[in-house]
Short mmCIF file of C-alpha atoms in Angstrom, two decimals:
data_model
loop_
_atom_site.label_atom_id
_atom_site.label_comp_id
_atom_site.label_asym_id
_atom_site.label_seq_id
_atom_site.Cartn_x
_atom_site.Cartn_y
_atom_site.Cartn_z
CA MET V 1 -8.92 -2.95 -15.33
CA LYS V 2 -9.08 -6.65 -14.64
CA LYS V 3 -11.25 -7.73 -11.63
CA TYR V 4 -11.40 -11.23 -10.22
CA MET V 5 -14.24 -12.94 -8.34
CA PHE V 6 -13.76 -15.16 -5.44
CA TYR V 7 -15.13 -18.72 -5.49
CA PRO V 8 -15.94 -21.00 -2.51
CA ALA V 9 -12.67 -20.85 -0.46
CA LEU V 10 -10.36 -23.82 -0.33
CA ALA V 11 -9.80 -25.20 3.10
CA LEU V 12 -6.22 -24.70 3.01
CA VAL V 13 -3.76 -27.60 3.67
CA LEU V 14 -0.63 -25.64 4.52
CA MET V 15 -0.48 -22.44 6.08
CA LEU V 16 2.67 -20.58 7.17
CA GLY V 17 2.71 -18.59 10.36
CA SER V 18 5.92 -16.71 10.47
CA CYS V 19 7.80 -19.42 8.58
CA GLU V 20 6.38 -22.41 10.40
CA LEU V 21 4.46 -24.90 8.53
CA VAL V 22 1.08 -25.75 10.17
CA GLU V 23 -1.19 -28.57 9.03
CA VAL V 24 -4.81 -27.39 8.89
CA GLU V 25 -7.13 -30.02 10.21
CA ASN V 26 -10.38 -30.15 8.13
CA PRO V 27 -12.57 -33.15 7.94
CA ASN V 28 -13.71 -32.35 4.56
CA VAL V 29 -10.36 -31.51 2.63
CA LYS V 30 -7.32 -33.69 3.11
CA GLU V 31 -4.06 -33.09 1.14
CA ASP V 32 -3.99 -36.40 -0.43
CA SER V 33 -7.76 -36.18 -1.80
CA PHE V 34 -7.16 -32.35 -2.96
CA ILE V 35 -3.79 -32.86 -4.66
CA GLY V 36 -4.55 -34.00 -8.30
CA SER V 37 -8.49 -33.53 -8.05
CA GLY V 38 -10.10 -32.24 -11.16
CA ASN V 39 -10.59 -28.56 -9.95
CA SER V 40 -7.63 -28.29 -7.43
CA ALA V 41 -5.76 -25.54 -9.55
CA VAL V 42 -8.74 -23.42 -9.81
CA GLU V 43 -9.72 -23.78 -6.18
CA TRP V 44 -6.21 -22.99 -5.06
CA THR V 45 -5.87 -19.86 -7.41
CA ASP V 46 -9.37 -18.68 -6.08
CA GLY V 47 -7.95 -19.28 -2.43
CA MET V 48 -4.92 -17.27 -3.41
CA ARG V 49 -6.89 -14.45 -4.47
CA ARG V 50 -8.70 -14.24 -1.26
CA GLN V 51 -5.48 -14.66 0.64
CA MET V 52 -4.09 -11.68 -1.24
CA SER V 53 -6.95 -9.58 -0.15
CA LEU V 54 -6.55 -10.32 3.35
CA MET V 55 -2.79 -9.72 3.43
CA VAL V 56 -3.14 -6.36 1.53
CA ALA V 57 -5.99 -4.98 3.84
CA SER V 58 -3.95 -5.92 7.01
CA ASN V 59 -0.75 -4.38 5.81
CA THR V 60 -2.72 -1.28 4.66
CA GLU V 61 -4.29 -0.83 8.09
CA PHE V 62 -1.08 -0.96 10.14
CA THR V 63 1.35 0.96 7.72
CA GLU V 64 -1.10 3.78 7.42
CA LEU V 65 -1.22 4.18 11.07
CA VAL V 66 2.80 4.24 11.27
CA SER V 67 2.74 7.04 8.65
CA ASP V 68 1.47 10.56 8.83
CA ASN V 69 -1.66 9.58 6.72
CA TYR V 70 -3.88 8.39 9.56
CA PHE V 71 -4.29 8.55 13.24
CA ASN V 72 -5.93 5.85 15.30
CA ASN V 73 -8.56 8.00 17.30
CA TYR V 74 -10.05 5.23 19.37
CA THR V 75 -10.04 1.63 17.82
CA ALA V 76 -8.69 -1.58 19.10
CA SER V 77 -6.06 -1.46 16.43
CA SER V 78 -2.31 -0.61 17.28
CA LYS V 79 -2.00 2.08 19.85
CA VAL V 80 1.75 2.63 19.50
CA PHE V 81 2.15 2.69 15.67
CA ASP V 82 1.16 6.43 15.74
CA ILE V 83 4.05 7.38 18.13
CA PRO V 84 5.71 5.71 16.12
CA GLN V 85 6.97 2.97 18.18
CA ILE V 86 7.81 -0.43 16.68
CA ASN V 87 8.96 -3.24 18.66
CA PHE V 88 9.99 -6.78 17.55
CA PHE V 89 7.76 -8.13 20.06
CA ASP V 90 4.66 -6.37 19.09
CA GLN V 91 1.95 -8.93 18.04
CA ASP V 92 1.03 -6.65 15.06
CA VAL V 93 4.63 -6.90 13.70
CA ALA V 94 4.30 -10.67 13.91
CA ASN V 95 0.83 -10.73 12.23
CA ILE V 96 2.01 -8.54 9.40
CA GLN V 97 4.89 -10.69 8.84
CA ALA V 98 3.05 -13.95 9.13
CA GLY V 99 0.50 -12.66 6.46
CA ILE V 100 3.11 -12.11 3.95
CA HIS V 101 4.87 -15.43 4.68
CA ARG V 102 1.43 -17.14 4.53
CA THR V 103 0.83 -15.77 1.22
CA MET V 104 4.35 -16.56 -0.07
CA GLU V 105 4.36 -20.08 1.07
CA MET V 106 0.72 -20.61 -0.41
CA CYS V 107 2.20 -19.43 -3.76
CA ASP V 108 5.01 -21.78 -3.52
CA TYR V 109 2.62 -24.74 -2.59
CA GLY V 110 0.57 -23.91 -5.52
CA LEU V 111 3.52 -23.80 -7.90
CA THR V 112 5.04 -26.76 -6.85
CA LYS V 113 2.34 -28.93 -5.59
CA VAL V 114 -1.14 -28.12 -6.79
CA LEU V 115 -0.77 -26.90 -10.41
CA PRO V 116 1.67 -29.67 -11.60
CA ALA V 117 -0.46 -32.21 -10.27
CA ASP V 118 -3.74 -31.03 -12.07
CA ALA V 119 -3.80 -32.03 -15.70
CA GLY V 120 -6.25 -29.27 -16.23
CA SER V 121 -4.14 -26.33 -14.75
CA LYS V 122 -3.48 -23.47 -17.17
CA PRO V 123 -0.38 -21.38 -17.89
CA LEU V 124 -2.39 -18.33 -16.73
CA GLN V 125 -3.01 -19.76 -13.18
CA ARG V 126 0.73 -20.35 -13.00
CA ALA V 127 1.45 -16.78 -14.04
CA GLU V 128 -1.14 -15.31 -11.42
CA LEU V 129 0.79 -17.35 -8.79
CA LEU V 130 4.04 -16.20 -9.87
CA MET V 131 2.79 -12.51 -9.95
CA TYR V 132 1.37 -12.90 -6.37
CA LYS V 133 4.71 -14.39 -5.24
CA ALA V 134 6.61 -11.59 -6.57
CA TYR V 135 4.23 -9.17 -4.85
CA THR V 136 5.00 -10.91 -1.51
CA HIS V 137 8.89 -10.22 -2.13
CA LEU V 138 8.27 -6.66 -2.88
CA LEU V 139 6.26 -6.18 0.35
CA ALA V 140 9.14 -8.18 2.36
CA ALA V 141 11.64 -5.63 0.78
CA GLU V 142 9.46 -2.55 1.27
CA LEU V 143 8.27 -3.04 4.67
CA PHE V 144 10.86 -5.06 6.84
CA VAL V 145 14.73 -4.54 7.53
CA GLY V 146 14.93 -8.09 6.00
CA MET V 147 12.69 -11.31 5.92
CA PRO V 148 13.32 -15.07 5.32
CA ALA V 149 11.88 -16.58 2.33
CA THR V 150 11.87 -20.14 3.41
CA VAL V 151 11.05 -22.13 6.64
CA LEU V 152 13.84 -21.35 9.20
CA GLY V 153 15.84 -19.71 6.28
CA GLU V 154 18.38 -16.97 6.44
CA VAL V 155 17.01 -13.24 6.59
CA LEU V 156 17.17 -11.93 3.05
CA SER V 157 18.03 -8.48 2.55
CA PRO V 158 15.47 -5.91 0.64
CA GLU V 159 17.84 -6.07 -2.40
CA VAL V 160 17.56 -9.70 -2.59
CA HIS V 161 13.72 -9.83 -2.16
CA ARG V 162 13.46 -7.05 -5.05
CA ASN V 163 15.72 -8.98 -7.39
CA THR V 164 13.63 -12.23 -6.71
CA ALA V 165 10.43 -10.38 -7.38
CA ILE V 166 12.13 -9.21 -10.61
CA THR V 167 12.89 -12.75 -11.56
CA LEU V 168 9.35 -13.90 -10.94
CA LEU V 169 7.67 -11.34 -12.83
CA ASN V 170 10.12 -11.98 -15.75
CA ASP V 171 8.71 -15.83 -15.64
CA ALA V 172 5.03 -14.66 -15.22
CA GLN V 173 4.98 -12.02 -17.96
CA PRO V 174 4.98 -14.27 -20.99
CA LEU V 175 2.39 -16.62 -19.50
CA PHE V 176 -0.27 -14.00 -19.45
CA THR V 177 -2.39 -13.60 -22.28
CA ASP V 178 -3.93 -10.29 -21.56
CA ALA V 179 -1.92 -7.15 -22.52
CA ASN V 180 -2.81 -5.45 -19.25
CA ASP V 181 -1.44 -8.33 -17.07
CA ARG V 182 1.81 -7.95 -18.71
CA LEU V 183 2.00 -4.18 -18.29
CA VAL V 184 1.13 -4.74 -14.63
CA CYS V 185 4.27 -7.08 -14.63
CA ALA V 186 6.26 -4.31 -16.10
CA LEU V 187 4.93 -1.70 -13.40
CA LEU V 188 5.71 -4.04 -10.49
CA ARG V 189 9.24 -4.53 -11.95
CA ALA V 190 9.55 -0.84 -12.17
CA ARG V 191 8.60 -0.58 -8.40
CA ALA V 192 11.17 -3.33 -7.81
CA TYR V 193 13.98 -1.30 -9.67
CA TYR V 194 12.84 2.06 -8.19
CA GLY V 195 13.60 0.40 -4.60
CA LEU V 196 17.11 -0.73 -5.95
CA GLY V 197 17.87 2.71 -7.02
CA ASN V 198 18.28 1.65 -10.65
CA ALA V 199 16.81 4.75 -12.40
CA ALA V 200 17.47 3.49 -15.97
CA GLN V 201 15.71 0.09 -15.55
CA ALA V 202 12.89 1.65 -13.49
CA ARG V 203 12.25 4.22 -16.37
CA THR V 204 12.30 1.58 -19.03
CA GLU V 205 9.67 -0.68 -17.27
CA ALA V 206 7.51 2.44 -16.15
CA ASN V 207 7.60 3.64 -19.88
CA THR V 208 6.27 0.28 -20.82
CA ALA V 209 3.58 0.35 -18.12
CA ILE V 210 2.15 3.77 -19.28
CA GLN V 211 1.19 2.28 -22.71
CA ASN V 212 -2.11 2.11 -20.72
CA PRO V 213 -2.39 5.25 -18.79
CA LEU V 214 -5.34 3.95 -16.96
CA LEU V 215 -3.59 0.60 -15.97
CA LEU V 216 -5.10 -0.72 -12.56
CA ARG V 217 -4.78 -3.85 -10.72
CA GLN V 218 -6.99 -4.27 -7.48
CA VAL V 219 -7.50 -6.76 -4.95
CA LEU V 220 -11.35 -7.45 -4.14
CA TYR V 221 -13.53 -7.49 -1.31
CA GLY V 222 -16.97 -8.39 -0.12
CA THR V 223 -17.57 -10.83 -2.89
CA THR V 224 -19.80 -13.91 -2.35
CA ASN V 225 -17.10 -15.67 -0.43
CA GLY V 226 -14.49 -13.15 -0.22
CA PRO V 227 -13.21 -11.27 3.01
CA GLY V 228 -14.26 -7.83 3.98
CA ASN V 229 -11.99 -4.79 3.59
CA GLY V 230 -11.07 -4.38 7.17
CA PHE V 231 -9.40 -1.04 6.40
CA GLN V 232 -12.71 0.25 4.99
CA ALA V 233 -14.45 -0.37 8.35
CA ASN V 234 -11.69 2.02 10.08
CA ILE V 235 -12.42 5.03 7.93
CA PHE V 236 -16.03 4.80 6.96
CA THR V 237 -19.34 3.66 8.52
CA THR V 238 -22.77 5.09 8.16
CA SER V 239 -22.79 5.44 12.04
CA GLY V 240 -20.10 8.08 11.99
CA ALA V 241 -18.02 5.85 14.26
CA ASN V 242 -14.88 5.90 11.90
CA PRO V 243 -11.76 5.20 14.05
CA PHE V 244 -9.05 6.32 11.72
CA ALA V 245 -8.80 10.04 11.44
CA PRO V 246 -6.72 11.34 8.28
CA LEU V 247 -4.28 14.19 8.64
CA PRO V 248 -6.23 17.33 8.10
CA ARG V 249 -4.27 18.17 4.96
CA LEU V 250 -5.54 14.88 3.52
CA ASP V 251 -9.06 15.19 4.74
CA PHE V 252 -10.44 15.77 1.20
CA LEU V 253 -9.06 12.29 0.03
CA ASP V 254 -10.94 10.45 2.84
CA PRO V 255 -12.68 8.04 2.61
CA LYS V 256 -11.35 6.16 -0.42
CA TYR V 257 -13.20 3.17 0.67
CA PHE V 258 -16.86 3.44 1.50
CA ASN V 259 -20.18 1.64 1.06
CA THR V 260 -23.51 3.29 -0.47
CA ASN V 261 -25.49 0.10 -0.01
CA GLN V 262 -26.95 -0.02 3.47
CA THR V 263 -25.66 -3.39 3.85
CA ALA V 264 -21.88 -2.68 4.14
CA ALA V 265 -20.89 -6.29 3.44
CA LEU V 266 -22.06 -6.21 0.13
CA ASP V 267 -20.30 -2.94 -0.80
CA GLN V 268 -16.62 -3.55 0.05
CA LYS V 269 -14.27 -1.42 -2.14
CA PRO V 270 -11.17 -2.87 -3.80
CA ILE V 271 -7.53 -1.76 -2.93
CA ALA V 272 -5.11 -1.05 -5.77
CA ILE V 273 -1.87 -2.96 -5.74
CA ALA V 274 -0.59 -1.66 -9.05
CA LYS V 275 -1.80 1.53 -10.82
CA ALA V 276 -0.21 3.54 -13.73
CA GLU V 277 0.27 6.77 -11.48
CA GLU V 278 3.12 4.89 -10.10
CA ALA V 279 4.85 4.64 -13.42
CA TYR V 280 4.44 8.53 -14.14
CA LEU V 281 5.79 9.21 -10.68
CA ILE V 282 8.92 6.98 -11.09
CA ILE V 283 9.73 8.40 -14.55
CA ALA V 284 9.33 11.96 -13.04
CA GLU V 285 11.44 11.18 -9.95
CA ALA V 286 14.21 9.69 -12.21
CA MET V 287 14.26 12.89 -14.23
CA VAL V 288 14.21 15.26 -11.22
CA SER V 289 17.02 13.19 -9.72
CA SER V 290 19.08 13.87 -12.98
CA ASN V 291 18.03 17.45 -13.03
CA ASP V 292 15.85 17.05 -15.95
CA LEU V 293 13.16 19.34 -14.51
CA SER V 294 11.49 20.24 -17.57
CA GLY V 295 10.90 16.49 -18.49
CA ALA V 296 9.70 15.91 -14.97
CA ARG V 297 7.21 18.83 -15.23
CA THR V 298 5.82 17.36 -18.45
CA THR V 299 5.48 13.91 -17.04
CA LEU V 300 3.76 14.96 -13.86
CA LYS V 301 1.23 17.27 -15.95
CA ASN V 302 0.61 14.28 -18.12
CA MET V 303 -0.15 12.07 -15.02
CA LEU V 304 -2.82 14.67 -14.03
CA THR V 305 -4.60 14.95 -17.39
CA GLU V 306 -4.04 11.27 -18.59
CA CYS V 307 -4.40 9.41 -15.45
CA VAL V 308 -5.75 10.94 -12.25
CA SER V 309 -8.28 13.37 -13.63
CA LYS V 310 -9.94 10.11 -15.50
CA ARG V 311 -10.07 7.92 -12.34
CA ALA V 312 -13.61 7.13 -10.95
CA THR V 313 -15.14 9.36 -8.54
CA THR V 314 -18.38 9.16 -6.36
CA SER V 315 -20.63 11.76 -5.02
CA LEU V 316 -20.84 10.37 -1.50
CA SER V 317 -23.08 11.56 1.51
CA ASP V 318 -20.68 11.56 4.41
CA LYS V 319 -22.91 13.50 6.90
CA ALA V 320 -22.42 10.80 9.62
CA GLU V 321 -18.58 11.60 9.81
CA THR V 322 -17.88 13.44 13.07
CA ARG V 323 -14.30 12.64 13.53
CA ASN V 324 -15.22 12.14 17.28
CA GLY V 325 -12.69 9.64 18.32
CA GLY V 326 -12.13 11.19 21.72
CA ASN V 327 -8.37 11.18 21.59
CA LYS V 328 -8.11 14.15 19.53
CA VAL V 329 -10.47 16.72 18.21
CA TYR V 330 -10.40 17.02 14.52
CA PRO V 331 -11.95 19.72 12.20
CA VAL V 332 -15.36 18.88 10.88
CA THR V 333 -16.39 22.24 9.12
CA ALA V 334 -14.36 23.75 6.19
CA MET V 335 -11.17 25.54 7.28
CA LYS V 336 -7.99 26.71 5.77
CA VAL V 337 -5.01 24.52 6.40
CA LYS V 338 -1.29 25.25 6.75
CA PHE V 339 1.12 22.28 5.85
CA ASP V 340 3.31 23.61 8.70
CA ALA V 341 3.86 26.79 10.63
CA ALA V 342 5.89 28.54 7.65
CA SER V 343 3.47 27.54 4.93
CA ALA V 344 0.83 29.76 3.38
CA GLU V 345 -2.93 29.17 4.01
CA LYS V 346 -4.77 26.87 1.44
CA ASP V 347 -8.45 26.15 0.88
CA GLY V 348 -10.35 23.15 -0.08
CA TYR V 349 -8.36 20.49 1.73
CA ILE V 350 -10.63 20.15 4.83
CA LEU V 351 -14.44 19.55 3.99
CA ASN V 352 -17.58 20.38 5.60
CA ARG V 353 -19.42 17.26 5.14
CA GLN V 354 -22.79 18.55 6.46
CA THR V 355 -23.48 20.93 3.48
CA GLY V 356 -23.87 18.18 0.76
CA ASN V 357 -22.19 15.32 -0.95
CA ILE V 358 -18.46 15.18 -0.96
CA THR V 359 -16.47 13.88 -3.94
CA ALA V 360 -14.96 10.33 -3.05
CA TYR V 361 -11.75 9.43 -5.02
CA GLN V 362 -11.88 5.64 -5.49
CA VAL V 363 -8.57 5.13 -7.09
CA SER V 364 -6.60 8.44 -7.09
CA GLY V 365 -6.98 12.26 -6.07
CA THR V 366 -4.71 15.17 -5.53
CA LYS V 367 -4.83 18.88 -5.14
CA VAL V 368 -1.40 19.41 -6.86
CA THR V 369 -2.30 21.64 -9.96
CA ALA V 370 -0.35 22.07 -13.32
CA ALA V 371 0.47 25.69 -12.20
CA GLU V 372 2.12 24.48 -9.12
CA ILE V 373 4.15 22.05 -11.04
CA ASP V 374 5.33 24.86 -13.68
CA ALA V 375 6.14 27.11 -10.67
CA ALA V 376 8.77 24.59 -9.32
CA ASN V 377 11.96 25.70 -10.37
CA THR V 378 14.59 23.84 -8.38
CA GLN V 379 15.35 19.90 -7.86
CA ASP V 380 14.04 20.36 -4.21
CA GLU V 381 11.00 22.05 -5.15
CA MET V 382 10.24 19.32 -7.73
CA LEU V 383 11.13 16.49 -5.25
CA TYR V 384 8.74 18.18 -2.87
CA LEU V 385 5.88 17.79 -5.37
CA VAL V 386 6.72 14.30 -6.45
CA TYR V 387 6.67 13.24 -2.76
CA LEU V 388 3.41 15.22 -2.13
CA LEU V 389 1.80 13.61 -5.08
CA ARG V 390 3.06 10.10 -4.16
CA GLN V 391 1.30 10.65 -0.78
CA GLU V 392 -1.89 11.86 -2.08
CA VAL V 393 -2.10 9.47 -4.93
CA PHE V 394 -1.18 6.36 -2.65
CA MET V 395 -3.40 7.58 0.26
CA ALA V 396 -4.91 4.67 2.17
CA GLU V 397 -3.06 2.00 0.05
CA GLY V 398 -0.24 1.29 2.53
CA ARG V 399 2.75 2.98 0.59
CA ARG V 400 3.67 5.90 2.64
CA MET V 401 5.47 4.27 5.40
CA THR V 402 8.08 3.05 2.91
CA ASP V 403 8.56 6.67 1.52
CA LEU V 404 9.16 7.67 5.18
CA GLY V 405 12.17 5.20 5.23
CA ILE V 406 10.48 3.28 8.18
CA ARG V 407 10.87 -0.50 8.22
CA PHE V 408 9.42 -3.15 10.47
CA PRO V 409 11.88 -5.42 12.35
CA VAL V 410 11.74 -9.36 12.12
CA SER V 411 9.24 -10.54 14.60
CA GLU V 412 10.01 -12.07 17.97
CA ARG V 413 8.01 -14.99 17.07
CA GLU V 414 10.55 -15.55 13.93
CA ARG V 415 13.55 -14.85 16.23
CA LEU V 416 12.48 -17.51 18.66
CA GLY V 417 12.29 -20.25 16.21
CA ASN V 418 15.05 -19.35 13.68
CA SER V 419 18.56 -19.21 14.53
CA ASN V 420 19.43 -17.18 11.38
CA VAL V 421 17.73 -14.32 12.93
CA LYS V 422 20.33 -11.80 14.37
CA PRO V 423 19.94 -9.04 16.91
CA GLU V 424 20.21 -6.35 14.17
CA HIS V 425 17.11 -8.00 12.44
CA THR V 426 15.10 -7.33 15.40
CA GLN V 427 15.55 -3.73 15.39
CA ALA V 428 13.14 -1.47 13.50
CA ILE V 429 14.68 1.32 11.11
CA MET V 430 13.41 4.54 12.25
CA PRO V 431 15.13 7.43 10.57
CA SER V 432 16.40 10.21 13.12
CA PHE V 433 14.34 12.87 11.23
CA ILE V 434 11.02 10.93 12.04
CA PRO V 435 9.23 13.17 14.75
CA LYS V 436 8.12 11.29 17.86
CA ASN V 437 5.52 11.32 20.46
CA ARG V 438 2.64 11.14 17.71
CA GLU V 439 4.00 14.55 16.24
CA MET V 440 3.68 13.38 12.58
CA ASP V 441 -0.18 13.47 13.09
CA ASP V 442 -0.26 16.67 15.35
CA PHE V 443 -1.74 19.92 14.45
CA GLU V 444 -3.40 22.91 15.95
CA ILE V 445 -6.81 24.29 15.35
CA ASN V 446 -7.29 28.14 15.60
CA THR V 447 -11.13 28.53 15.69
CA ALA V 448 -10.96 32.30 15.69
CA THR V 449 -9.08 32.55 12.42
CA GLY V 450 -10.50 29.18 10.99
CA VAL V 451 -6.94 27.89 10.30
CA VAL V 452 -5.51 24.38 10.90
CA THR V 453 -1.75 24.30 11.29
CA ILE V 454 -0.02 20.76 10.64
CA LYS V 455 2.97 20.52 13.09
CA HIS V 456 5.30 18.81 10.47
CA ASP V 457 5.14 19.14 6.67
CA MET V 458 6.84 15.57 6.32
CA ASN V 459 7.42 15.97 2.63
CA LYS V 460 9.41 19.19 3.25
CA VAL V 461 11.14 17.15 6.01
CA LEU V 462 12.05 14.36 3.42
CA VAL V 463 13.52 16.88 0.96
CA GLN V 464 15.58 18.19 3.69
CA HIS V 465 17.07 14.76 4.29
CA LYS V 466 17.12 13.52 0.74
CA THR V 467 20.60 12.00 1.07
CA ALA V 468 19.49 10.04 4.14
CA ALA V 469 19.71 6.18 3.77
CA GLY V 470 16.40 4.54 2.95
CA ILE V 471 14.43 7.16 1.20
CA MET V 472 14.53 8.77 -2.26
CA PRO V 473 16.22 5.90 -4.05
CA PHE V 474 17.33 7.73 -7.20
CA ILE V 475 19.18 10.54 -5.03
CA ASN V 476 21.01 7.97 -3.08
#
């Protein structure tokens, strides 16, 4: 695992807000004095790390709400993403797009202006910026119906963004000197090929990535000059005022981010942007899609033993958690859970946090067992487990919305300034099988029987609609 520290933040000379370049006025740092200065490459790269952290935390907050993972139980965050209702004029949509664009433009500026002008710049800095730029293209592909990549440019399709990411990662990989950095490039390429539905290439890259079964790349928070993890504040506070509540069957995975230091600002947990679990899951899904169920079982069980079981955990006191947002009552004592009305009751998913410490899964956790994997005998049963594992493993990392087939539209802010944005780009993609009226987050509590019943098992719904556009890319 490689961690980066944030240095004194650079006053950025160019920022991008929905593809509009904005000059930042700062009396201490001017473009002509910064470009070519002795430490400009170092400062810009540090600023890029900070911007990556900001972008990832923001994306995580909003995409987790859109999905069935979390419900906004009372904060000032989006009140409509839980429905889910996504409009191109929503300011949150504009801010998410602007964050990706800003990061993309800062990478471009660093690669074309800052690094070439600094005689002391290193190939490793170029590699890092290339990787970050590739990541922004991945996010554009995974989260939006399409997105421009240049100022007032045409709206590029997800396919174009993924292929651009692959090219950038190909350029970055040989510049890295650390073996794990090169494996991260392979893993991110696997993710891009996965989205393209190219099972053969995705498997090749994923098999390379799991040369290190504990591969992990994170963005950091709470360092001396780094930003706070805004999503952490929504799922954990020592006061118990935790605004976001997880779906009850995911209760055991919350919180992934927390502080044990009384000063929360000094204990901000990182968010993963690449980890080996994804490689195993890509390989397994490719095998399931080609009906190699035996190979998929072996791959998933290997992931549990070689990877998930070895990830860091913390014994955490979470007694302040009361799930008392006011909009909806959540279970706060240990109860059985049914994934939907037709499912069997299961224990251990909903925790009583008053009886002692809980186990906090800092990177990955799951309740799926080797026995359950061995018991899956059909393609649909195996697909169900793959997507349940994807949901649990990527919990609180901003990945679930994409698996559900939901995409943000291009924002109104972009539409007003860019004639290349057409009416079809301003419509969110909302698959017909997605429940409305906040039903993805809905459940019933039977206090007499001690059972919580989830209204919809969305992994079951996904399998039932496996040939629908925008989901399960190896099937379609």
